[in-house]
Structure formats: C-alpha cells, structure tokens
Tab-separated table of C-alpha atoms in Angstrom:
chain	number	residue	atom	x	y	z
A	1231	MET	CA	17.938	74.708	82.940
A	1232	SER	CA	17.955	76.706	79.718
A	1233	ALA	CA	19.732	73.876	77.916
A	1234	LEU	CA	17.139	71.373	79.152
A	1235	VAL	CA	14.247	73.566	77.988
A	1236	PHE	CA	15.965	74.067	74.621
A	1237	ALA	CA	16.510	70.307	74.224
A	1238	ALA	CA	12.869	69.620	75.041
A	1239	ALA	CA	11.657	72.228	72.554
A	1240	VAL	CA	13.784	71.276	69.546
A	1241	GLY	CA	13.157	68.238	67.364
A	1242	GLU	CA	11.195	67.019	64.376
A	1243	THR	CA	8.157	68.584	66.044
A	1244	GLN	CA	8.997	72.089	67.216
A	1245	ILE	CA	7.418	72.907	70.570
A	1246	PRO	CA	7.435	76.449	72.045
A	1247	PRO	CA	9.514	76.886	75.215
A	1248	SER	CA	6.392	78.153	77.011
A	1249	VAL	CA	4.744	74.766	76.405
A	1250	VAL	CA	7.823	73.039	77.789
A	1251	LEU	CA	7.750	75.167	80.938
A	1252	ASN	CA	3.999	74.603	81.369
A	1253	THR	CA	4.496	70.848	80.982
A	1254	ILE	CA	7.217	70.845	83.630
A	1255	ALA	CA	5.058	72.912	85.969
A	1256	ASN	CA	2.127	70.524	85.518
A	1257	ALA	CA	4.260	67.421	86.079
A	1258	LEU	CA	6.178	68.686	89.097
A	1259	TRP	CA	3.732	70.982	90.842
A	1260	ASN	CA	0.341	70.048	89.338
A	1261	ALA	CA	-0.040	73.644	88.127
A	1262	GLY	CA	-3.082	72.862	85.987
A	1263	ARG	CA	-1.874	74.822	82.953
A	1264	GLU	CA	-3.483	73.997	79.620
A	1265	VAL	CA	-1.132	71.969	77.396
A	1266	ASP	CA	-1.854	69.749	74.400
A	1267	PRO	CA	-1.593	66.119	75.611
A	1268	ILE	CA	0.522	65.088	72.615
A	1269	ASP	CA	2.980	67.935	73.161
A	1270	ALA	CA	3.097	67.165	76.865
A	1271	GLY	CA	3.851	63.500	76.147
A	1272	ILE	CA	6.675	64.366	73.742
A	1273	VAL	CA	8.216	66.840	76.176
A	1274	TRP	CA	7.920	64.889	79.416
A	1275	ASN	CA	8.160	61.242	78.375
A	1276	TYR	CA	10.712	61.546	75.590
A	1277	ARG	CA	12.748	64.705	75.239
A	1278	LEU	CA	13.108	65.945	78.797
A	1279	SER	CA	14.007	62.561	80.272
A	1280	ARG	CA	16.765	61.993	77.721
A	1281	ALA	CA	18.024	65.561	78.223
A	1282	VAL	CA	18.310	64.975	81.980
A	1283	VAL	CA	20.213	61.721	81.400
A	1284	ALA	CA	22.448	63.463	78.860
A	1285	ALA	CA	23.201	66.237	81.349
A	1286	SER	CA	24.014	63.715	84.083
A	1287	CYS	CA	26.233	61.723	81.750
A	1288	GLY	CA	28.080	64.808	80.515
A	1289	ALA	CA	28.659	66.053	84.055
A	1290	ALA	CA	29.884	62.650	85.287
A	1291	LEU	CA	32.290	62.127	82.389
A	1292	ALA	CA	33.689	65.662	82.658
A	1293	VAL	CA	34.282	65.302	86.406
A	1294	SER	CA	35.888	61.905	85.804
A	1295	GLY	CA	38.264	63.471	83.312
A	1296	VAL	CA	39.244	66.226	85.745
A	1297	VAL	CA	39.957	63.700	88.507
A	1298	LEU	CA	41.970	61.315	86.334
A	1299	GLN	CA	44.034	64.112	84.841
A	1300	SER	CA	44.819	65.354	88.344
A	1301	LEU	CA	45.619	61.970	89.870
A	1302	LEU	CA	47.793	60.848	86.970
A	1303	ARG	CA	49.218	64.308	86.219
A	1304	ASN	CA	48.538	63.626	82.563
A	1305	ALA	CA	46.641	65.984	80.278
A	1306	LEU	CA	45.431	63.103	78.090
A	1307	ALA	CA	43.852	61.021	80.858
A	1308	ASP	CA	40.118	60.380	80.619
A	1309	PRO	CA	37.804	57.380	81.131
A	1310	TYR	CA	37.643	56.655	77.399
A	1311	LEU	CA	41.372	56.786	76.682
A	1312	LEU	CA	42.366	54.831	79.796
A	1313	GLY	CA	40.115	51.919	78.900
A	1314	ILE	CA	37.587	52.436	81.695
A	1315	SER	CA	34.724	53.028	79.262
A	1316	ALA	CA	35.756	50.015	77.169
A	1317	GLY	CA	35.938	47.828	80.256
A	1318	ALA	CA	32.533	49.030	81.397
A	1319	SER	CA	31.124	48.195	77.965
A	1320	SER	CA	32.581	44.676	78.155
A	1321	GLY	CA	31.120	44.172	81.621
A	1322	ALA	CA	27.685	45.398	80.595
A	1323	VAL	CA	27.641	43.257	77.443
A	1324	SER	CA	28.798	40.205	79.428
A	1325	VAL	CA	25.823	40.593	81.749
A	1326	ALA	CA	23.336	41.368	78.979
A	1327	ILE	CA	24.364	38.695	76.475
A	1328	LEU	CA	26.349	36.034	78.343
A	1329	GLY	CA	24.208	36.205	81.462
A	1330	LEU	CA	27.244	36.772	83.694
A	1331	GLY	CA	26.234	36.504	87.347
A	1332	GLY	CA	23.297	34.219	86.681
A	1333	GLY	CA	20.792	37.044	86.807
A	1334	LEU	CA	22.112	38.385	90.110
A	1335	LEU	CA	24.109	41.218	88.513
A	1336	THR	CA	22.484	44.296	87.035
A	1337	LEU	CA	23.796	45.943	83.889
A	1338	SER	CA	25.315	48.759	85.957
A	1339	THR	CA	27.019	46.323	88.331
A	1340	GLY	CA	28.530	44.422	85.428
A	1341	ALA	CA	29.726	47.675	83.904
A	1342	PHE	CA	31.229	48.759	87.239
A	1343	LEU	CA	33.139	45.500	87.629
A	1344	GLY	CA	34.340	45.720	84.033
A	1345	ALA	CA	35.533	49.295	84.610
A	1346	LEU	CA	37.493	48.263	87.715
A	1347	VAL	CA	39.079	45.291	85.931
A	1348	ALA	CA	40.047	47.509	82.999
A	1349	PHE	CA	41.630	50.150	85.192
A	1350	ALA	CA	43.474	47.519	87.238
A	1351	LEU	CA	44.846	45.997	84.037
A	1352	VAL	CA	45.911	49.373	82.675
A	1353	ALA	CA	47.508	50.377	85.991
A	1354	GLY	CA	49.373	47.070	86.245
A	1355	LEU	CA	50.640	47.292	82.674
A	1356	ALA	CA	51.746	50.896	83.184
A	1357	TRP	CA	53.559	49.907	86.397
A	1358	LEU	CA	55.419	47.106	84.605
A	1359	ALA	CA	56.283	49.456	81.746
A	1360	GLY	CA	57.886	52.067	84.009
A	1361	ARG	CA	55.055	53.991	85.694
A	1362	GLY	CA	55.662	57.071	83.565
A	1363	SER	CA	53.056	59.358	82.043
A	1364	ILE	CA	53.579	57.975	78.539
A	1365	ALA	CA	53.376	54.413	79.857
A	1366	ILE	CA	49.952	55.114	81.365
A	1367	ILE	CA	48.554	56.465	78.107
A	1368	LEU	CA	50.005	53.642	76.021
A	1369	ALA	CA	48.691	51.091	78.515
A	1370	GLY	CA	45.285	52.776	78.322
A	1371	ILE	CA	45.259	52.546	74.547
A	1372	ALA	CA	46.191	48.857	74.736
A	1373	GLY	CA	43.498	48.240	77.342
A	1374	SER	CA	40.884	50.060	75.288
A	1375	GLN	CA	41.679	47.998	72.208
A	1376	LEU	CA	41.627	44.772	74.215
A	1377	PHE	CA	38.251	45.394	75.828
A	1378	ASN	CA	36.725	46.791	72.638
A	1379	ALA	CA	37.829	43.617	70.857
A	1380	LEU	CA	36.427	41.493	73.705
A	1381	THR	CA	33.096	43.302	73.481
A	1382	SER	CA	32.937	42.825	69.721
A	1383	PHE	CA	33.810	39.124	70.104
A	1384	ILE	CA	31.047	38.582	72.678
A	1385	VAL	CA	28.497	40.372	70.512
A	1386	VAL	CA	29.407	38.591	67.272
A	1387	ARG	CA	29.744	35.185	68.946
A	1388	SER	CA	26.672	35.159	71.154
A	1389	ALA	CA	24.140	37.733	69.963
A	1390	ASN	CA	21.584	37.355	67.187
A	1391	ALA	CA	21.349	39.823	64.303
A	1392	ASP	CA	18.855	42.146	65.998
A	1393	GLU	CA	20.809	42.146	69.279
A	1394	THR	CA	24.067	42.810	67.425
A	1395	ARG	CA	22.602	45.792	65.581
A	1396	GLY	CA	21.114	47.254	68.752
A	1397	ILE	CA	24.228	46.763	70.877
A	1398	MET	CA	26.592	48.164	68.264
A	1399	PHE	CA	24.393	51.273	68.034
A	1400	TRP	CA	24.305	51.482	71.841
A	1401	LEU	CA	28.096	51.205	72.073
A	1402	LEU	CA	28.433	54.334	69.935
A	1403	GLY	CA	26.316	56.256	72.433
A	1404	ASN	CA	22.540	56.061	72.310
A	1405	LEU	CA	20.029	58.036	74.354
A	1406	SER	CA	16.953	56.934	72.420
A	1407	GLY	CA	15.789	54.370	74.937
A	1408	VAL	CA	16.339	56.277	78.173
A	1409	ARG	CA	13.368	57.247	80.310
A	1410	TRP	CA	12.749	58.687	83.772
A	1411	GLU	CA	13.719	55.381	85.391
A	1412	ASP	CA	17.199	55.838	83.931
A	1413	ALA	CA	17.285	59.465	85.049
A	1414	SER	CA	16.477	58.356	88.604
A	1415	LEU	CA	19.761	56.411	88.540
A	1416	ALA	CA	21.907	58.802	86.511
A	1417	VAL	CA	21.146	61.984	88.466
A	1418	PRO	CA	21.986	60.675	91.974
A	1419	VAL	CA	25.165	58.986	90.712
A	1420	ALA	CA	26.368	62.154	88.970
A	1421	LEU	CA	25.552	64.405	91.932
A	1422	SER	CA	27.039	62.006	94.483
A	1423	GLY	CA	30.191	61.553	92.420
A	1424	LEU	CA	30.593	65.309	92.052
A	1425	ALA	CA	30.073	65.803	95.798
A	1426	ILE	CA	32.697	63.182	96.688
A	1427	CYS	CA	35.208	64.708	94.299
A	1428	VAL	CA	34.563	68.246	95.591
A	1429	LEU	CA	35.142	67.003	99.140
A	1430	HIS	CA	38.580	65.865	97.962
A	1431	ALA	CA	39.302	69.072	96.024
A	1432	ARG	CA	42.181	70.093	98.312
A	1433	ALA	CA	43.807	66.688	97.855
A	1434	LEU	CA	43.402	66.917	94.080
A	1435	ASP	CA	45.092	70.327	94.161
A	1436	ALA	CA	48.008	68.752	96.049
A	1437	PHE	CA	48.353	65.947	93.512
A	1438	ALA	CA	49.358	68.537	90.918
A	1439	PHE	CA	52.768	68.577	92.641
A	1440	GLY	CA	53.089	64.784	92.783
A	1441	THR	CA	52.252	62.099	95.323
A	1442	ASP	CA	55.311	62.796	97.470
A	1443	ALA	CA	54.393	66.461	97.787
A	1444	ALA	CA	50.789	65.540	98.538
A	1445	ALA	CA	51.907	63.173	101.293
A	1446	ALA	CA	54.170	65.880	102.735
A	1447	LEU	CA	51.123	68.151	102.950
A	1448	GLY	CA	49.306	65.581	105.052
A	1449	ILE	CA	47.151	64.105	102.290
A	1450	PRO	CA	46.339	60.381	102.789
A	1451	VAL	CA	47.527	59.556	99.285
A	1452	ARG	CA	46.470	55.914	98.999
A	1453	ARG	CA	43.010	56.477	100.479
A	1454	VAL	CA	42.327	59.470	98.234
A	1455	GLN	CA	43.525	57.584	95.154
A	1456	MET	CA	41.329	54.575	95.904
A	1457	THR	CA	38.290	56.726	96.679
A	1458	ALA	CA	38.708	58.880	93.587
A	1459	ILE	CA	39.303	55.951	91.237
A	1460	ALA	CA	36.344	54.015	92.645
A	1461	THR	CA	34.145	57.119	92.228
A	1462	VAL	CA	35.289	57.627	88.647
A	1463	ALA	CA	34.789	53.946	87.843
A	1464	LEU	CA	31.280	53.973	89.326
A	1465	MET	CA	30.218	57.123	87.476
A	1466	THR	CA	31.652	55.870	84.191
A	1467	ALA	CA	30.145	52.416	84.602
A	1468	VAL	CA	26.649	53.682	85.354
A	1469	MET	CA	26.680	56.116	82.439
A	1470	VAL	CA	28.043	53.500	80.027
A	1471	SER	CA	25.386	51.018	81.141
A	1472	LEU	CA	22.701	53.617	80.391
A	1473	VAL	CA	23.888	55.286	77.185
A	1474	GLY	CA	26.941	53.407	75.916
A	1475	SER	CA	30.498	54.611	75.464
A	1476	ILE	CA	30.884	58.314	74.697
A	1477	GLY	CA	34.324	59.728	73.988
A	1478	PHE	CA	35.953	63.166	74.187
A	1479	VAL	CA	33.697	64.573	76.935
A	1480	GLY	CA	36.109	63.579	79.696
A	1481	LEU	CA	39.071	64.743	77.634
A	1482	VAL	CA	37.986	68.066	76.151
A	1483	ILE	CA	35.698	69.553	78.811
A	1484	PRO	CA	38.301	69.566	81.666
A	1485	HIS	CA	40.749	71.507	79.489
A	1486	ALA	CA	38.066	73.948	78.386
A	1487	ALA	CA	37.021	74.449	82.009
A	1488	ARG	CA	40.617	75.135	83.090
A	1489	LEU	CA	40.912	77.809	80.421
A	1490	VAL	CA	37.810	79.499	81.844
A	1491	VAL	CA	38.072	79.111	85.647
A	1492	GLY	CA	41.650	78.033	86.357
A	1493	VAL	CA	43.031	74.958	88.086
A	1494	ARG	CA	41.654	75.109	91.650
A	1495	HIS	CA	39.443	72.055	91.967
A	1496	THR	CA	36.862	73.656	94.253
A	1497	VAL	CA	35.832	75.746	91.241
A	1498	LEU	CA	37.066	73.511	88.432
A	1499	LEU	CA	35.005	70.437	89.345
A	1500	PRO	CA	31.531	72.077	89.412
A	1501	SER	CA	32.418	74.201	86.376
A	1502	ALA	CA	33.485	71.141	84.395
A	1503	ALA	CA	30.318	69.337	85.490
A	1504	LEU	CA	28.146	72.205	84.252
A	1505	MET	CA	30.029	72.530	80.970
A	1506	GLY	CA	29.923	68.777	80.399
A	1507	ALA	CA	26.194	68.682	81.085
A	1508	VAL	CA	25.420	71.508	78.659
A	1509	PHE	CA	27.771	70.090	76.013
A	1510	LEU	CA	26.181	66.641	75.988
A	1511	VAL	CA	22.631	68.020	76.046
A	1512	LEU	CA	23.409	70.144	72.976
A	1513	ALA	CA	25.200	67.206	71.326
A	1514	ASP	CA	22.060	65.128	71.831
A	1515	VAL	CA	19.967	67.829	70.171
A	1516	VAL	CA	22.325	67.786	67.177
A	1517	SER	CA	22.145	63.979	67.003
A	1518	ARG	CA	18.353	64.180	66.725
A	1519	ILE	CA	18.093	66.876	64.039
A	1520	VAL	CA	21.219	66.629	61.867
A	1521	ILE	CA	19.759	63.811	59.722
A	1522	GLU	CA	16.059	64.107	59.010
A	1523	GLY	CA	14.115	61.074	60.171
A	1524	GLN	CA	17.123	59.454	61.856
A	1525	VAL	CA	18.950	59.677	65.169
A	1526	LEU	CA	22.737	59.781	64.945
A	1527	PRO	CA	24.685	58.030	67.734
A	1528	ILE	CA	25.686	60.725	70.182
A	1529	GLY	CA	29.238	59.384	70.362
A	1530	VAL	CA	29.649	60.298	66.705
A	1531	VAL	CA	28.593	63.878	67.432
A	1532	THR	CA	30.927	64.242	70.429
A	1533	ALA	CA	33.841	62.920	68.368
A	1534	LEU	CA	33.114	65.224	65.436
A	1535	VAL	CA	32.956	68.218	67.772
A	1536	GLY	CA	35.481	67.078	70.363
A	1537	ALA	CA	38.390	66.224	68.100
A	1538	PRO	CA	38.658	69.683	66.472
A	1539	ALA	CA	37.959	71.340	69.836
A	1540	PHE	CA	40.759	69.429	71.489
A	1541	ALA	CA	43.095	70.294	68.624
A	1542	ALA	CA	42.269	73.970	69.150
A	1543	ILE	CA	42.908	73.653	72.896
A	1544	LEU	CA	46.254	71.999	72.220
A	1545	ILE	CA	47.291	74.906	70.001
A	1546	ALA	CA	45.910	77.660	72.238
A	1547	ASN	CA	47.010	76.401	75.657
A	1548	PRO	CA	50.358	77.929	76.715
A	1549	SER	CA	51.232	74.964	78.919
A	1550	PHE	CA	51.152	72.635	75.920
A	1551	ARG	CA	53.274	75.037	73.874
A	1552	ALA	CA	55.807	75.282	76.671
A	1553	SER	CA	56.201	71.536	76.855
A	1554	ARG	CA	57.154	71.104	73.232
C-alpha cells in the first residue's frame, strides 16, 4: 500500500500523500474529504490505476519465474527467457494488426494462445535436443528470437507508421495507457494465479528433487505440470497484452526472494509476489521521472536495474559459487 501511495504522489506534479489517501477514501468509501478536483483526477484516473496494474504485473511475473524455475529445476528459467513473453507478444500483435480470429479473439486471448504455442515449441525443441537444463535455456533463447522476429515482421509488414511507433513502444513495456478497466483484469488474474500456485506449493517443493522423486512422494506430476504451465502462460499473456513485454522481473525477483525467505514455496510464492509488485511499481515511478517531460518504457528501467542486480545475485549466492 505504501508503494501505491508513493507512486500516486510522485510525478511531474508532486501531490502530498495525504491528498492521495483522501482521494482513495473519497473514491472507495465516499468519505467526503475536501480534495482539489485536478489533483483527484491525476491520482485516481492516471497514477493510481497504472500503479495497481504495475503491481499486478510485477507479482504475476515474479510468481511465474518462481514456478518455472521450480518445474524446470533451472535458475535461469523465466517467462521472458523461455520465449513465453515473446510468444504472447506475437499473439497479441497478430490479433491487433492482422485481425486473427476475425474479431472473435480478444488481445488477451491472442496473447495466451501465442504464449502456449511458444512454450510448446520451446519444450519440443528442448526435448529433441536432449531434455537437459542447458537445452531448455538454449531452446528458450531460440524461441524468443523467433517470436520477436515474427512480431517485428508483422508490425513492419502490416502496420502503418503511427501503429508501428506505438506498438514498438508498447513492446518495450508501456503503462501509459492503462486505466481501471485494465486493473479490473490484471488484479484478478494475478491473485488467482498466485492462489493456484500456492495451492500447489507442496508439489513445487517436491519438484526440487526431480520428477521421479515428486512422483514417489505421491505428486501427480503431469497434472501439476500442466496446471502450473497453463497458469504461468495465462498470467504472462494477460500482462503482456496489457503492458507489453517486461524482462528481468521473473528472473531476478525469485532469486532475491529466496535469499530473504528461503526455498519453501508456501512462503516463497507470496513473498516473490510482494517483492515483484513493489519492484515494478517503483520502476514505473522511475520511468515517469527520470527524463523530464518524457516517459521511458518500463522494460528499459527493469533491464537497467535487473541486469546488475542479477549479476550481484550470481556473485553472492553460494549455490551458484558451488556449481562452478
């Protein structure tokens, strides 16, 4: 809550936190507190809605990273690196520009289908290459490049100049256009995805010892894998359809959370969700104020912060040092 109030208060026009709290009280509970209408409009209609979407997106991506790293037993697994985000982008762009589905598919549905196709392609390629941990990462990199190239081809081939500029900015991560309608989709998806993953926390703990060990402990391996992957794909697809592709959240936040709370998923999943939410809210604040008069794509901010942070985690984490 503090991060949301901070995000709503900070910007080109500085607004006191008390005004933010009064605006929230008026909007939610009709408290009748005196607030300047202009300040109230900035807080409620612009800053707070995008902060809520940013928090939902950060939580969903962080939880997705935790789940993928557990299922694949690979410290580098995340929706961005495994091509899920790229596939979701291709699906969303196909619906928006090519009209895929003849108007029957929403942007989120197209992104979801693209995410599933991307993961299926990456999984199939990794299986053909030997099913090892390195094979999965290399297949993910190949899948990411393929779907990023496909997205670029669709945009350049079929979009006009204004559409191309807007979509390319969106693909780097853009919260400028989100409103409460988007929050009404992002919040339930993030909370539902977190709840499903927490319900499977014991199974995710068992996967740390491999699928055979998980099966020996009575875990329905195939069902859990399909449920978890579908949940991750849905969360990633919805967030990509709303704000574009944002990297490093699903990679860095799970490792940071493990350093703080340990590896038990009953604690790790909600902790990662909270850390991811706060991280992306603060990243959005930076994107709005770092260049005066301009909004920087949030994906640029997460990469600039996430890459050095991940390097520090790599150096500081004993498990990485032991594996060298």
